[in-house]
XYZ file of C-alpha atoms in Angstrom:
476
model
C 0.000 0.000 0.000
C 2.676 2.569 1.100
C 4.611 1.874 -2.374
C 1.118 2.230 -4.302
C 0.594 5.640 -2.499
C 4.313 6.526 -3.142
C 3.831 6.004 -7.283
C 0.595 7.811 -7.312
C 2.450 10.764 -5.472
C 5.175 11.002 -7.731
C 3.025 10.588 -11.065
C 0.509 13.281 -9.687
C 3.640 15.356 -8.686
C 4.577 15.448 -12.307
C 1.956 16.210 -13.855
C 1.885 19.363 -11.390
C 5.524 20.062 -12.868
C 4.139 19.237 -16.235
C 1.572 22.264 -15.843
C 3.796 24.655 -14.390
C 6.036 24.556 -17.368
C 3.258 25.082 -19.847
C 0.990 27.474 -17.774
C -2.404 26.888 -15.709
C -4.719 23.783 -15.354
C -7.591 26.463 -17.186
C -5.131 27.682 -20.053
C -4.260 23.933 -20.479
C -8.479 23.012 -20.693
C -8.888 26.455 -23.033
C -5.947 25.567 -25.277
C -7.318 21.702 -25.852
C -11.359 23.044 -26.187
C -10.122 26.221 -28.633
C -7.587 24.055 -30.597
C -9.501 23.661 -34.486
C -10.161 27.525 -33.694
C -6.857 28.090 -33.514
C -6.140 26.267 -36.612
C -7.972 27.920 -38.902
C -6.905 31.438 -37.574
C -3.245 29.805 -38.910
C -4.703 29.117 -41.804
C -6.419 32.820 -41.929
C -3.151 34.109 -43.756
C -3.251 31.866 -46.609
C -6.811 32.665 -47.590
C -5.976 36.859 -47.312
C -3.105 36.188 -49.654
C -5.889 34.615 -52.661
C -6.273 38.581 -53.082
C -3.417 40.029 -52.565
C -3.715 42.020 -48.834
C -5.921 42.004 -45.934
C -7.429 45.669 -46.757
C -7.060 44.634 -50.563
C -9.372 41.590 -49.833
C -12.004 43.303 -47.484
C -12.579 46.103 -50.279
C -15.213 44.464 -52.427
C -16.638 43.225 -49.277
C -17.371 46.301 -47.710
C -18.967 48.109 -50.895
C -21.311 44.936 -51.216
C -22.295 45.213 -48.159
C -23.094 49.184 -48.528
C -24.785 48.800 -51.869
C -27.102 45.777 -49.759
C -28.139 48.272 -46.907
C -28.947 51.166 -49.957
C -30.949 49.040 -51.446
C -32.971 47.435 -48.482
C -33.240 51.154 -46.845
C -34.617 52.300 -50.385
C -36.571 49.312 -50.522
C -38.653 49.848 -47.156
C -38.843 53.521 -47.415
C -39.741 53.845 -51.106
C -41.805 51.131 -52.454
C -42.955 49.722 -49.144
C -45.956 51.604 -49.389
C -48.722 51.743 -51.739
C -49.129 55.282 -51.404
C -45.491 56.121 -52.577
C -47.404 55.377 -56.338
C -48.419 59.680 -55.853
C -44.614 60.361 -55.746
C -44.196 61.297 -59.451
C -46.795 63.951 -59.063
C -44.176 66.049 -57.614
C -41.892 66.279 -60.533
C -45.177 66.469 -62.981
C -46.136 69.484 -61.482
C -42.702 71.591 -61.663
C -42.868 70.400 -65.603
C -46.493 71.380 -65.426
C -45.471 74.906 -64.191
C -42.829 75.033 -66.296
C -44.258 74.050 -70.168
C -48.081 75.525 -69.276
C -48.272 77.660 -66.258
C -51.623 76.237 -65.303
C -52.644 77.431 -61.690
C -55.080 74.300 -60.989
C -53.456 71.603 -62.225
C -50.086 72.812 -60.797
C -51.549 73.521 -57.377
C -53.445 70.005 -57.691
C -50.334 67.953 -58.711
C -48.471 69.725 -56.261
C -51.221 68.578 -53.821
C -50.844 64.477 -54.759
C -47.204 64.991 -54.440
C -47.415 66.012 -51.238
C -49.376 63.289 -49.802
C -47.018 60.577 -49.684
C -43.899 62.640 -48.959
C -45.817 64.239 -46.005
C -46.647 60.436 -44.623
C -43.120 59.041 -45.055
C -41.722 61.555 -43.412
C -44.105 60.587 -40.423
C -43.182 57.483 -41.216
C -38.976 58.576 -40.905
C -40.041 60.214 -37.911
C -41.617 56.910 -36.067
C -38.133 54.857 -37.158
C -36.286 57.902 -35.015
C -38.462 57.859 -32.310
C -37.730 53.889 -31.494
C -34.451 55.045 -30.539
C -35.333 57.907 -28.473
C -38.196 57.146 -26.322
C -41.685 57.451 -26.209
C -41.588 60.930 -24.715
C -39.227 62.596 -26.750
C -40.922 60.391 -29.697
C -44.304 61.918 -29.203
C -42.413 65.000 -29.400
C -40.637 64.401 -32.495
C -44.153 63.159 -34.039
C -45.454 66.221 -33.592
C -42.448 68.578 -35.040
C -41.796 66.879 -37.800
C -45.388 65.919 -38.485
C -46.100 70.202 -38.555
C -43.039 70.398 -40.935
C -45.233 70.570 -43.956
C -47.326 73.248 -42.766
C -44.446 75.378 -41.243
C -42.686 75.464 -44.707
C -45.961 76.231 -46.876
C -46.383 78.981 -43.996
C -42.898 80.216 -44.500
C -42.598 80.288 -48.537
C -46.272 81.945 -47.961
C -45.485 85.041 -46.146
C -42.431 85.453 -47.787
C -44.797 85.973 -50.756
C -46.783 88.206 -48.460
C -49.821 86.139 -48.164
C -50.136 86.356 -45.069
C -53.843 85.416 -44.972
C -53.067 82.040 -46.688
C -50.312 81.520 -43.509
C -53.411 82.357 -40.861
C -56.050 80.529 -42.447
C -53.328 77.567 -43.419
C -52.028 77.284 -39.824
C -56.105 77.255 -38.547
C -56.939 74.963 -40.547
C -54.311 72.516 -39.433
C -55.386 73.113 -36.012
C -58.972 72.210 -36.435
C -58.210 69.204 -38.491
C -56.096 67.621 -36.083
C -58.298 68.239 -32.917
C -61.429 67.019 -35.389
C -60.342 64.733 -38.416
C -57.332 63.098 -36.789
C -58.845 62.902 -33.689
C -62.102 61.831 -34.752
C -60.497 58.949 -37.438
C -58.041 57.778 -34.282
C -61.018 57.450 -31.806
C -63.332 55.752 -34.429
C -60.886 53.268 -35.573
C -59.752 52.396 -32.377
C -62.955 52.106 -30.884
C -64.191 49.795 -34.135
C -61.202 47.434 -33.483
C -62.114 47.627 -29.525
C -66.006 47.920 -29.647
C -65.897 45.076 -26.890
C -64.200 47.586 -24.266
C -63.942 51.345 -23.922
C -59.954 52.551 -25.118
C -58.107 54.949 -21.833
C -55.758 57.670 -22.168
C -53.940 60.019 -19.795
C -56.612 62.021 -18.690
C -53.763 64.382 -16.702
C -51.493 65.250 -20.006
C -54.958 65.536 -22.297
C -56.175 68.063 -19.731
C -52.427 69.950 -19.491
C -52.798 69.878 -23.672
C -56.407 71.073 -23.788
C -55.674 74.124 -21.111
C -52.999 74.775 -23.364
C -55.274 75.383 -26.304
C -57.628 77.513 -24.311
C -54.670 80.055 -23.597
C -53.759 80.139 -27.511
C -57.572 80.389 -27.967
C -57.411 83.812 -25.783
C -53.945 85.100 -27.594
C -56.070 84.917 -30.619
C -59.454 86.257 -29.492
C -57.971 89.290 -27.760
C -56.456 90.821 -31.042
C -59.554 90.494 -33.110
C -61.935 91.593 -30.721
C -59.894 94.573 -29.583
C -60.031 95.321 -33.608
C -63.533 94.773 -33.991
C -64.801 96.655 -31.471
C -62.770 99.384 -32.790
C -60.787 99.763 -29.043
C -57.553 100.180 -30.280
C -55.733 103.489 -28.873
C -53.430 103.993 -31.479
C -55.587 102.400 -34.660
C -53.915 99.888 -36.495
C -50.863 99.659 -34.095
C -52.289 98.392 -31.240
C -53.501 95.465 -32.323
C -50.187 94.385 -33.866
C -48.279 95.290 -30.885
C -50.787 93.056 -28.601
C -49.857 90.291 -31.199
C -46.350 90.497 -30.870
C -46.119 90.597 -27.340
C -49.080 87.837 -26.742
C -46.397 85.700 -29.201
C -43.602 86.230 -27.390
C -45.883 84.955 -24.179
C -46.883 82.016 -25.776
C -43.584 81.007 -26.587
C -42.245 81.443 -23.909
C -45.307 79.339 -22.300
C -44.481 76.323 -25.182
C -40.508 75.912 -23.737
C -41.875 75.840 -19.783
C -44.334 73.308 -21.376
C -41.592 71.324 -23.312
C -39.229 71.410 -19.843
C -42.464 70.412 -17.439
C -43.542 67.452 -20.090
C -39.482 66.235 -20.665
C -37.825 66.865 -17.414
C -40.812 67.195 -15.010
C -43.320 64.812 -15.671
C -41.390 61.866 -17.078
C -42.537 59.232 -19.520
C -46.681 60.128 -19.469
C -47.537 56.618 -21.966
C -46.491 54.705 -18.754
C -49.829 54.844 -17.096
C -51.791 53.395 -20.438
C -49.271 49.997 -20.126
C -49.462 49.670 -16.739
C -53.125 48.944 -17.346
C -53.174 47.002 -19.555
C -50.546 44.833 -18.133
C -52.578 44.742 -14.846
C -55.582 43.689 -17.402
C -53.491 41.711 -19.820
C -54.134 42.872 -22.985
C -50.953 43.892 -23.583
C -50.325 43.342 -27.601
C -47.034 41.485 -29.117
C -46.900 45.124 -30.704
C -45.123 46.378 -28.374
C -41.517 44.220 -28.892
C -41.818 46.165 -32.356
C -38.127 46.633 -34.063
C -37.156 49.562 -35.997
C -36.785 48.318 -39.850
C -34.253 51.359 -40.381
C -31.301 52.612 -38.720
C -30.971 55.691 -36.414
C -28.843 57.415 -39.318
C -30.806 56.607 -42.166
C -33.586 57.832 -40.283
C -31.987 60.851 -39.973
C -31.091 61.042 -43.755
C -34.858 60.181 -44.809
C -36.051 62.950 -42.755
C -33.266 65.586 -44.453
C -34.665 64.403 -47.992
C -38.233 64.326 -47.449
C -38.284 67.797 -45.991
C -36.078 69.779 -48.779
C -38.220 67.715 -51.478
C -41.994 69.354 -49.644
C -40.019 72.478 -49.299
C -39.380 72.332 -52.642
C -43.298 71.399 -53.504
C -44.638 73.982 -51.517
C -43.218 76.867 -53.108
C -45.429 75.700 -56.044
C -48.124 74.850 -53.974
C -48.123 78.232 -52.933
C -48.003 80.183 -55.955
C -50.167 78.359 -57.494
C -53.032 78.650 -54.360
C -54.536 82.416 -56.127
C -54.944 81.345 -59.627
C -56.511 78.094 -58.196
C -59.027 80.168 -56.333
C -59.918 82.179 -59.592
C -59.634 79.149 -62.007
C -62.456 76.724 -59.701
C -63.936 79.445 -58.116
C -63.266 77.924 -54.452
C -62.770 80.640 -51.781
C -59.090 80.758 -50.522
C -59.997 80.447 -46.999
C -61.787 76.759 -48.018
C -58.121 76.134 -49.719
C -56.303 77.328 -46.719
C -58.689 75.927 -43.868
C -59.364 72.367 -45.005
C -57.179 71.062 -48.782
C -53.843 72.287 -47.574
C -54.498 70.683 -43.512
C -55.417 67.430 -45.364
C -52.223 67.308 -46.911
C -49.839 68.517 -44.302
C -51.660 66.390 -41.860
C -51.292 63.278 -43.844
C -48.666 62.229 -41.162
C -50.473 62.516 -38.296
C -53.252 61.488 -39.755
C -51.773 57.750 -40.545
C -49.398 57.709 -37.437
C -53.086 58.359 -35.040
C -54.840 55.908 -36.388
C -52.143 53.310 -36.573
C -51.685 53.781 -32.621
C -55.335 53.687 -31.731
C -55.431 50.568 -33.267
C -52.957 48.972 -31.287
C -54.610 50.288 -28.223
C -51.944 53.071 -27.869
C -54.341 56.642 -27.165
C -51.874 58.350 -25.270
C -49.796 57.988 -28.182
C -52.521 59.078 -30.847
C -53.086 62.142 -28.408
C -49.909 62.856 -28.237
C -49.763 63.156 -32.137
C -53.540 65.032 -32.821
C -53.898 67.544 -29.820
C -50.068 67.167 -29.649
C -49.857 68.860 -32.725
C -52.346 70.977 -32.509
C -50.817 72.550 -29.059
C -47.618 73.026 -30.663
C -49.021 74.733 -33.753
C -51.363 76.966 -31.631
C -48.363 77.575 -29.098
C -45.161 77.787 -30.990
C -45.887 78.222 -35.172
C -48.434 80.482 -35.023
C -46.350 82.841 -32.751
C -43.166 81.778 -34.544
C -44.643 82.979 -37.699
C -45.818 86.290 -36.269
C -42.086 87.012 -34.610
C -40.340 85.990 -37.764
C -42.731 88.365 -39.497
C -41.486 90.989 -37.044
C -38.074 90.206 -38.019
C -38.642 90.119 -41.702
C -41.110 93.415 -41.529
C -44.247 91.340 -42.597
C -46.753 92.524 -40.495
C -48.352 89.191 -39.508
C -50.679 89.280 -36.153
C -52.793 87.300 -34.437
C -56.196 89.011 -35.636
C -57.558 85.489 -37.806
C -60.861 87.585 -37.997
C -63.884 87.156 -36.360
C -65.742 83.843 -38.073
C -62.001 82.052 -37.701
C -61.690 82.770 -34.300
C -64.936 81.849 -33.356
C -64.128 78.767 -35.030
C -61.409 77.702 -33.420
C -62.840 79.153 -29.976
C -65.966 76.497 -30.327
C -64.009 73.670 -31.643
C -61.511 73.599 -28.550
C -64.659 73.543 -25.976
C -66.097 70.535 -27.684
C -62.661 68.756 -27.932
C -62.099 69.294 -24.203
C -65.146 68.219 -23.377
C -64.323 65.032 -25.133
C -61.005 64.439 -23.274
C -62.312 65.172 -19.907
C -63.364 61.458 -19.202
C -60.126 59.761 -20.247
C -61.974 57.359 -22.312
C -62.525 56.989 -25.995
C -65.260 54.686 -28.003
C -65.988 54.646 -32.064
C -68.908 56.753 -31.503
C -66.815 59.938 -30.108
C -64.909 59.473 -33.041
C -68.065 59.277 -35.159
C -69.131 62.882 -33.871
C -65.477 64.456 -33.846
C -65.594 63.468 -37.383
C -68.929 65.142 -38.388
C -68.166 68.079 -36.625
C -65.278 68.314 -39.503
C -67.900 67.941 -42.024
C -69.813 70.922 -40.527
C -66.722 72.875 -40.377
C -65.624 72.037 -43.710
C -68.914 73.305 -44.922
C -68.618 76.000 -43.380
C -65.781 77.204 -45.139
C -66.966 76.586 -48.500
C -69.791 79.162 -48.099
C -67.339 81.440 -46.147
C -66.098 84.288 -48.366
C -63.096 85.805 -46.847
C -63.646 89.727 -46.360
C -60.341 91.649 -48.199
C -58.869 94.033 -46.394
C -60.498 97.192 -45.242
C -59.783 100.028 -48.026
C -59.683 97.064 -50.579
C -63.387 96.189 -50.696
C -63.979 97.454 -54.319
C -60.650 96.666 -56.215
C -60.108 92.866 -54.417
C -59.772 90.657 -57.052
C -60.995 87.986 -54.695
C -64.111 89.543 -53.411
C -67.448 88.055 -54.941
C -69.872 89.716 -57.214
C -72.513 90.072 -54.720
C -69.923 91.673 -52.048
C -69.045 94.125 -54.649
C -72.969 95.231 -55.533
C -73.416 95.517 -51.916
C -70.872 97.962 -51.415
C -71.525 99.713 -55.027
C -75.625 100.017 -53.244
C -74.482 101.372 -50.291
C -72.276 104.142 -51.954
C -74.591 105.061 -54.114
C -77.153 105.192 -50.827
C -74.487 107.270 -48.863
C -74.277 109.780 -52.452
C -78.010 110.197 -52.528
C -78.139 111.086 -48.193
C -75.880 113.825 -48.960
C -77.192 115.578 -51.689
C -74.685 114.035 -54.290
């Protein structure tokens, strides 16, 4: 026995000596698992020299692999979508303007081409806001989404039509709060018509106070003109704009610090219920399908091709007035929102179907807070810088508009709860505004009531009557 244990001792002695020499029991189990591994990383050399060098050989690698990721990001942004068919109207139009110089058909070709650039960039803009968060993604929803009407609202008063910038910007307003709105809560509530959809009731009510105070930065102006208040006359009522805009910025960047910093994450509440309930959705695991930087690069391209669009849009919105007879404040208030809100409009409903309303919110009234809070008096500063004298007087029918359209919206949103027939009604109400508008003739100008190419022939015999009633009082 003691000779057994002595020859075990010595054997296991040197195979301690053994592993000393060559280095630890673990490197000697790594080096015996990793061994074929390390025999084709010998061999590694032989297959680099087939083309000559390492950086040689990786070359046609790399570009393959570049031209791949062109194509696919090409291939899901482009033709991906069944809408992207309207794309070539864009080009047809500048050759439209160019051969025949036809108001209507420019201003309508220039209003299909529109369409589909306005939803991919929405589109862009959802890719971007997978990497960012749901807050700041809500956020970036509604910029970019109120990028269309920002540049038709820029190339517009640099034109100095600023009237077609008011009514524009109003218009987009009431078709988010009622169209968008409206199509997200019916949808939703058609794929849900078992159960009743939630939102945040706290951030709807923050959005919906919002709109009240850009209700009264509008209403103040035009009723301090119309009651014919104004101490210094035609001053004072662009003064009050200016400052009210300067207000109501500054309101919009406490609002963008209290919603970012302050009250973090507000789509948190809607999951938590619905985890409690468990309905959550597979949805939710969703992947971007493009990267952070093509994102990025879509969103450059889409924008300078609408900027492009819109300057022809624009110039074309007059003669399109004359040529169909359709009053410019139905072209401003309702065509050009349909367009610019073609975005939001897709992005909303897509969300309320997935039982995401805090999202769709944050896009419709989103949008609309940001246009009634930040464009609106962005437009009416940068017409201060420029010399445009832009204000906040929309007129009186406009205003009162708006002023009726944000009560019934609010009373909407005050229960935290949607259902298709809300939508049903936010959608009509639309309908009644849009009707509206196309028996609305917008009054010119005072002092331009007579020589107004755009006032109609029974304005004009009104005012011709009245003169002549005036002549015969005095003895004339």
């Amino acid at each position: 026995m003691d000779q057994n244990l002595q020859v075990v001792g010595t054997q296991s002695q040197l195979e301690m000596g053994t592993l000393a020499q060559n280095g630890s029991p673990h490197e000697f189990e790594e080096q015996s698992l990793f061994s074929p591994e390390l025999g084709t990383q010998k061999m590694q050399p032989c297959r680099i020299s087939e083309y000559g060098s390492a950086p040689g050989g990786f070359q046609p690698g790399v570009s393959k692999m570049w031209r791949n990721v062109v194509y696919k990001s090409i291939k899901t942004v482009i033709f991906s979508n069944k809408l992207n068919v309207l794309i070539p109207f864009g080009p047809l139009a500048i050759l439209v303007h160019i051969l025949t110089g036809h108001n209507g058909l420019v201003f309508l070709l220039s209003l299909l081409g529109i369409i589909p650039l306005a939803e991919r960039l929405g589109y862009a803009t959802e890719q971007l806001a997978m990497y960012t968060g749901p807050t700041i993604g809500g956020l970036l929803n509604a910029t970019f989404g109120n990028a269309t009407e920002l540049i038709i609202a820029i190339y517009a008063m640099r034109n100095g039509m600023l009237r077609v910038v008011q009514l524009s910007l109003l218009g987009s307003i009431l078709s988010n709060m009622l169209l968008v709105l409206g199509c997200a809560f019916f949808c939703g509530g058609l794929v849900f018509y078992r159960k009743e959809q939630v939102f945040n009731k706290a951030t709807a009510t923050v959005n919906s106070g919002l709109l009240l105070m850009a209700v009264m930065g509008l209403l103040f102006p035009a009723v301090l003109h119309y009651t014919h208040t104004e101490v210094h006359y035609g001053k004072s009522e662009l003064a009050l704009s200016r400052f009210s805009s300067c207000i109501m910025l500054g309101v919009y960047a406490a609002y963008l610090f209290f919603q970012l910093k302050t009250q973090k994450d507000p789509y948190i509440p809607l999951s938590e219920e619905g985890s409690q309930n468990g309905e959550n959705d597979n949805d939710d695991d969703e992947t971007p399908e493009i990267s952070k930087w093509e994102s990025i690069f879509w969103l450059s391209i889409m924008t300078a091709w609408i900027s492009i669009l819109s300057e022809y849009l624009v110039d074309a919105i007059e003669g399109t007035s004359q040529t169909w007879n359709i009053p410019i404040s139905f072209i401003g208030v309702i065509l050009l929102p349909i367009v610019g809100n073609a975005a939001e409009h897709a992005g909303a409903i897509m969300f309320a179907m997935k039982d995401k309303l805090d999202i769709s919110l944050g896009i419709a009234i989103g949008s609309s807070t940001q246009i009634s809070m930040f464009v609106i008096p962005f437009c009416v500063v940068v017409g201060w810088i420029v010399g445009q004298p832009m204000d906040l007087n929309f007129r009186l029918f406009e205003t009162a508009t708006l002023f009726i359209t944000v009560i019934v919206v609010a009373f909407f949103l005050q229960e935290g709860s949607s259902n298709y027939f809300k939508g049903l009604m936010l959608i009509l109400c639309y309908v009644i505004v849009a009707a509206s508008f196309f028996v609305h003739e917008d009054p010119p100008p005072e002092g331009q009531l007579l020589h107004s190419p755009f006032a109609s022939h029974n304005t004009t015999i009104i005012a011709t009557a009245s003169l002549r009633g005036l002549s015969s009082r005095v003895g004339l």
